[in-house]
Short mmCIF file of C-alpha atoms and ligand atoms in Angstrom, two decimals:
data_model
loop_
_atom_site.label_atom_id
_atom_site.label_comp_id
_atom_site.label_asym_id
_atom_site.label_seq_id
_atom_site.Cartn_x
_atom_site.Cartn_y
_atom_site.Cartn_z
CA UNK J 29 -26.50 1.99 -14.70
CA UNK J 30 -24.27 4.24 -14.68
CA UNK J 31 -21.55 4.55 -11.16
CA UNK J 32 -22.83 6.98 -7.98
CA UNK J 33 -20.73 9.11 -6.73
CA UNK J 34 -20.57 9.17 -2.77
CA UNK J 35 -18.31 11.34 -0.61
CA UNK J 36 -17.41 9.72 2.96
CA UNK J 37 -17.61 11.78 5.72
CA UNK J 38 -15.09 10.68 8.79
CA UNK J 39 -13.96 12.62 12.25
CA UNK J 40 -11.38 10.17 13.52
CA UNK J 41 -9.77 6.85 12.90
CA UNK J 42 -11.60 6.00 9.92
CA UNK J 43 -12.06 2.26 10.05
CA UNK J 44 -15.02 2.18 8.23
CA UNK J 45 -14.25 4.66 5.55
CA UNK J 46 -11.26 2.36 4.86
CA UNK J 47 -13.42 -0.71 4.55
CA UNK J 48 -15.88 0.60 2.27
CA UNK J 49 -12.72 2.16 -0.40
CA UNK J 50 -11.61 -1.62 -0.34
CA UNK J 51 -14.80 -2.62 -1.23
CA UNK J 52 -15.32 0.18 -4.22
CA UNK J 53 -11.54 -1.05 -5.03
CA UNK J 54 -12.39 -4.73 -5.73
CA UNK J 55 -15.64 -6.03 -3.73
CA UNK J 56 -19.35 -5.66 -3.99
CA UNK J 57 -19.20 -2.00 -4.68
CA UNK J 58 -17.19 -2.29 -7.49
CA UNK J 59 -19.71 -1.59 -9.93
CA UNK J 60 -21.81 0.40 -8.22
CA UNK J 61 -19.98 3.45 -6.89
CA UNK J 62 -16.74 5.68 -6.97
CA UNK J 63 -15.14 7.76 -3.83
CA UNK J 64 -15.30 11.37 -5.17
CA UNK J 65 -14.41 12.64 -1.91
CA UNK J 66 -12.84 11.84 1.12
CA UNK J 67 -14.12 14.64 3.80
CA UNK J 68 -13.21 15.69 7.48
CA UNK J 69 -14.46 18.14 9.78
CA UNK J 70 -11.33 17.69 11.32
CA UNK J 71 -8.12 18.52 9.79
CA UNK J 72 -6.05 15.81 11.66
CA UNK J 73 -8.06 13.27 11.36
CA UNK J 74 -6.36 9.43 10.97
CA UNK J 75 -8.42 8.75 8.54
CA UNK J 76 -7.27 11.83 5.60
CA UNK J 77 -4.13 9.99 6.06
CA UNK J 78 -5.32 6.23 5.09
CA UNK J 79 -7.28 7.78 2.47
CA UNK J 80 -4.21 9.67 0.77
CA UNK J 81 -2.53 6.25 0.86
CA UNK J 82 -5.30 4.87 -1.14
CA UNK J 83 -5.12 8.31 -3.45
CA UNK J 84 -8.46 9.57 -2.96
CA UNK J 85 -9.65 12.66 -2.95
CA UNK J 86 -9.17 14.36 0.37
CA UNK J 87 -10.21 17.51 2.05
CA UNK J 88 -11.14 18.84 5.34
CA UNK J 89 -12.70 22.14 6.79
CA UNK J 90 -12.20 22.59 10.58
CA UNK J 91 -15.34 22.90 11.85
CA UNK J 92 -14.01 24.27 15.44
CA UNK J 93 -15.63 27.30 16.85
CA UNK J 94 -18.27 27.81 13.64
CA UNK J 95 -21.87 27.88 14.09
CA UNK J 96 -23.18 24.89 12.31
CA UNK J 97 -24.80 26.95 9.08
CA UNK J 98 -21.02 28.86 8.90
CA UNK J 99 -19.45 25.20 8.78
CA UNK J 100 -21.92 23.61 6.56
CA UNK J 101 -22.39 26.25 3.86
CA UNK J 102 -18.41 26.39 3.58
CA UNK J 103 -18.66 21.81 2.65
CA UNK J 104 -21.83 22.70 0.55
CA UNK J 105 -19.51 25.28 -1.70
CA UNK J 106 -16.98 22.48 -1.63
CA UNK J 107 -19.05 19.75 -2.32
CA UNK J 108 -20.64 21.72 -5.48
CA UNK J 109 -17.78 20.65 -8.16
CA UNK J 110 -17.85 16.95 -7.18
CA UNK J 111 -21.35 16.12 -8.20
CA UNK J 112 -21.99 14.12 -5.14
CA UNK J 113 -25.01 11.95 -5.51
CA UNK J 114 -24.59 10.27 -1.73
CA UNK J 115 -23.03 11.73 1.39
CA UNK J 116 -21.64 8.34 3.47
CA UNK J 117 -21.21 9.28 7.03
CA UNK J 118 -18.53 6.99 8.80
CA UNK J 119 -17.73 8.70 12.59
CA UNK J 120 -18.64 11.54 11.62
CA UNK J 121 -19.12 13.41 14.99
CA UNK J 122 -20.77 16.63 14.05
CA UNK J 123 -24.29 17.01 13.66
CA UNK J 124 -25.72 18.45 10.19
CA UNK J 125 -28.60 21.17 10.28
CA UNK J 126 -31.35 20.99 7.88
CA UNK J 127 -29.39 22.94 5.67
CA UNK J 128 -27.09 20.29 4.94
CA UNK J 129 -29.47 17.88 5.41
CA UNK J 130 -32.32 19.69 2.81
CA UNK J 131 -29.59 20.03 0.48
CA UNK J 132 -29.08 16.45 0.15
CA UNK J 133 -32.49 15.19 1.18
CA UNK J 134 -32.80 11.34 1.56
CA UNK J 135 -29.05 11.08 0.06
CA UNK J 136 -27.34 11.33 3.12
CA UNK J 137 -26.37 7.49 4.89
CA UNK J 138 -25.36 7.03 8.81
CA UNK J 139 -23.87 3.86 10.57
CA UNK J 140 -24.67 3.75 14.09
CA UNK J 141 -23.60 1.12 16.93
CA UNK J 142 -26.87 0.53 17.68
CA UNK J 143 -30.18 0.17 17.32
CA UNK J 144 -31.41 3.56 16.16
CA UNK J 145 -35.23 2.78 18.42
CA UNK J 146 -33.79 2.22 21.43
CA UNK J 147 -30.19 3.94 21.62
CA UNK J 148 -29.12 7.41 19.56
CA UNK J 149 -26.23 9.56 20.25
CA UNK J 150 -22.78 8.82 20.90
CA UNK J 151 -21.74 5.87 22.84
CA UNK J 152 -23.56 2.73 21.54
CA UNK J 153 -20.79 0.24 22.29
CA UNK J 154 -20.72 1.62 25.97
CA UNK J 155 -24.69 1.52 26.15
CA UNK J 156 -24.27 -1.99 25.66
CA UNK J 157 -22.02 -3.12 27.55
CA UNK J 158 -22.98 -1.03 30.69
CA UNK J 159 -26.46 -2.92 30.01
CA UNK J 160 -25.24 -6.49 29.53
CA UNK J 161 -27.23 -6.85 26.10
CA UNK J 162 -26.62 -10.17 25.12
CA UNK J 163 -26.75 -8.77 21.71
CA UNK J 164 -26.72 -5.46 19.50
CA UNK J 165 -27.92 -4.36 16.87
CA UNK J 166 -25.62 -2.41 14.08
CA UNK J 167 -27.78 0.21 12.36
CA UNK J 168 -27.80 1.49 8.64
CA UNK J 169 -30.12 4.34 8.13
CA UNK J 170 -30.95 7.88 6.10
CA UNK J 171 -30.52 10.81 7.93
CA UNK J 172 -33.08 12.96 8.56
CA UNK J 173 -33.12 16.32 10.58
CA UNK J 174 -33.06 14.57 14.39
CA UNK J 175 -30.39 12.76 15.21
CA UNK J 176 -30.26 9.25 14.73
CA UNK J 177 -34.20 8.87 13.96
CA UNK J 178 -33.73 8.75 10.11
CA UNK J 179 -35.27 5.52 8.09
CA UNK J 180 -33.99 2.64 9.31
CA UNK J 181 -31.91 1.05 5.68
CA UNK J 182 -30.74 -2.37 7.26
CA UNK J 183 -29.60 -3.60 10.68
CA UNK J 184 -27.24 -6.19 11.32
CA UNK J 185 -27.60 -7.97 14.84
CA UNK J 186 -24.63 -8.63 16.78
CA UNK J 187 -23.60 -11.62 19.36
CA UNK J 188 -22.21 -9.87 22.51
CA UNK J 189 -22.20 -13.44 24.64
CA UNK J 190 -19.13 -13.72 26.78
CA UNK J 191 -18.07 -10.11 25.56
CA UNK J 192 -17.14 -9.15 29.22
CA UNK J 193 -14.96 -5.99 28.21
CA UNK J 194 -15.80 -2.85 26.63
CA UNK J 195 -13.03 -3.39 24.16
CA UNK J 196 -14.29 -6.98 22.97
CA UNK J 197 -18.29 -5.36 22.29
CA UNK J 198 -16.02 -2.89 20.08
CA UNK J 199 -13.90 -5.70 18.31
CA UNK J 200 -17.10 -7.33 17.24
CA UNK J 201 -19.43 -4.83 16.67
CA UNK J 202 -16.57 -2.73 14.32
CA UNK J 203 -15.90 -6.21 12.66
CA UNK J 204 -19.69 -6.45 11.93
CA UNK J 205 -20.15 -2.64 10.94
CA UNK J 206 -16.46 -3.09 8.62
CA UNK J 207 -18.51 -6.14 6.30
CA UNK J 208 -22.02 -4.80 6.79
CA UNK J 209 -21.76 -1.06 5.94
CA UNK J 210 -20.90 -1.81 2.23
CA UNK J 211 -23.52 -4.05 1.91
CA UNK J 212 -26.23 -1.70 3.04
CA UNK J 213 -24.74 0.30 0.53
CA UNK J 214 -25.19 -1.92 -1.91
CA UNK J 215 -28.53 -2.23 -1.34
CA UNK J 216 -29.86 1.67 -1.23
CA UNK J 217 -27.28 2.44 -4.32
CA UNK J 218 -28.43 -0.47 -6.45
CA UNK J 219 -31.81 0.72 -6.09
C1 LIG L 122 -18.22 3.59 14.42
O1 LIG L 122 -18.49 2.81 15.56
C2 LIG L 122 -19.51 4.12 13.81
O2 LIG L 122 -20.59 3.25 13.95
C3 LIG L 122 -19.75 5.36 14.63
O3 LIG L 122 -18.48 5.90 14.87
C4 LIG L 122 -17.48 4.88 14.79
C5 LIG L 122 -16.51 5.31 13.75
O4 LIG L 122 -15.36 4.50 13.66
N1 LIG L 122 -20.68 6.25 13.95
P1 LIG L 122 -14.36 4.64 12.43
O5 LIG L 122 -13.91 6.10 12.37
O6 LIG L 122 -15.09 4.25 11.19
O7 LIG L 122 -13.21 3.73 12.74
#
């Protein structure tokens, strides 16, 4: 079978972008995928810089002040010479139109902080802390033209007991998204 080529999508730090290259480096998705891309909507982003230290691919279009077809027709041009057979978003904080979304129907992969049925939007690690959830649940899924309603992939429950700060649900729920996100990959590139 012959290796996919994904592009990762970040906005920000880039935490999970950087766990997933070390897995395509030498991990589980070492036979199954290469980084063609590393993309940001956001020219400054922390994470262009972690992924030039790796030497990947990187580019960015600012998608400031452009209606969402403008912005998305200018990464579909981009995206055209790569061959991209999955679009990975990790924090990716801007919401794709069905024009995106149509152009890479059922090939486009979300984390979110989580679960997708009872909490979408931003905010997921606040959500459960302001609610005292003894528990979370980190969500893999496709993305389909709502936001955060796609097909659920995988979910990965998370223990929140004793996590009486806003920064501890983080810790644990990024520690859990950082080992499960490349496995979920796994799973829906294997397939
Ligand atoms: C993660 O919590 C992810 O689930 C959410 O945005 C955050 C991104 O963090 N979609 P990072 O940029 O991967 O560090």
């Amino acid at each position: 079978m012959s290796k996919k080529r994904i592009a990762i999508f970040i906005s920000g730090r880039g935490s999970n972008m950087e766990a997933i290259v070390r897995q395509v480096q030498d991990g589980i998705l070492k036979d199954v995928c290469e980084i063609a891309l590393v993309f940001s909507n956001k020219p400054q982003a922390k994470g262009l810089e972690i992924a030039k230290k790796f030497g990947l691919p990187v580019a960015a279009i600012p998608s400031k002040g452009k209606s969402r077809e403008a912005f998305e027709r200018e990464v579909l041009e981009l995206l055209q010479p790569y061959r991209i057979d999955y679009v990975v978003l990790a924090g990716f904080m801007r919401i794709l139109s069905p024009l995106f979304i149509r152009a890479y129907k059922n090939r486009i992969i979300n984390i979110h902080p989580a679960d997708t049925r009872l909490f979408q939007g931003v905010g997921g690690y606040e959500w459960a802390f302001e609610n005292k959830l003894p528990s979370t649940k980190i969500t893999v899924h496709f993305v389909d033209e709502g936001v955060d309603t796609g097909p659920i992939i995988a979910q990965r429950e998370v223990d929140l007991c004793g996590a009486d700060t806003l920064e501890e649900v983080e810790r644990r729920g990024l520690a859990a998204e950082h080992e499960f996100y490349s496995q979920a990959l796994r799973k829906v590139l294997t397939e």
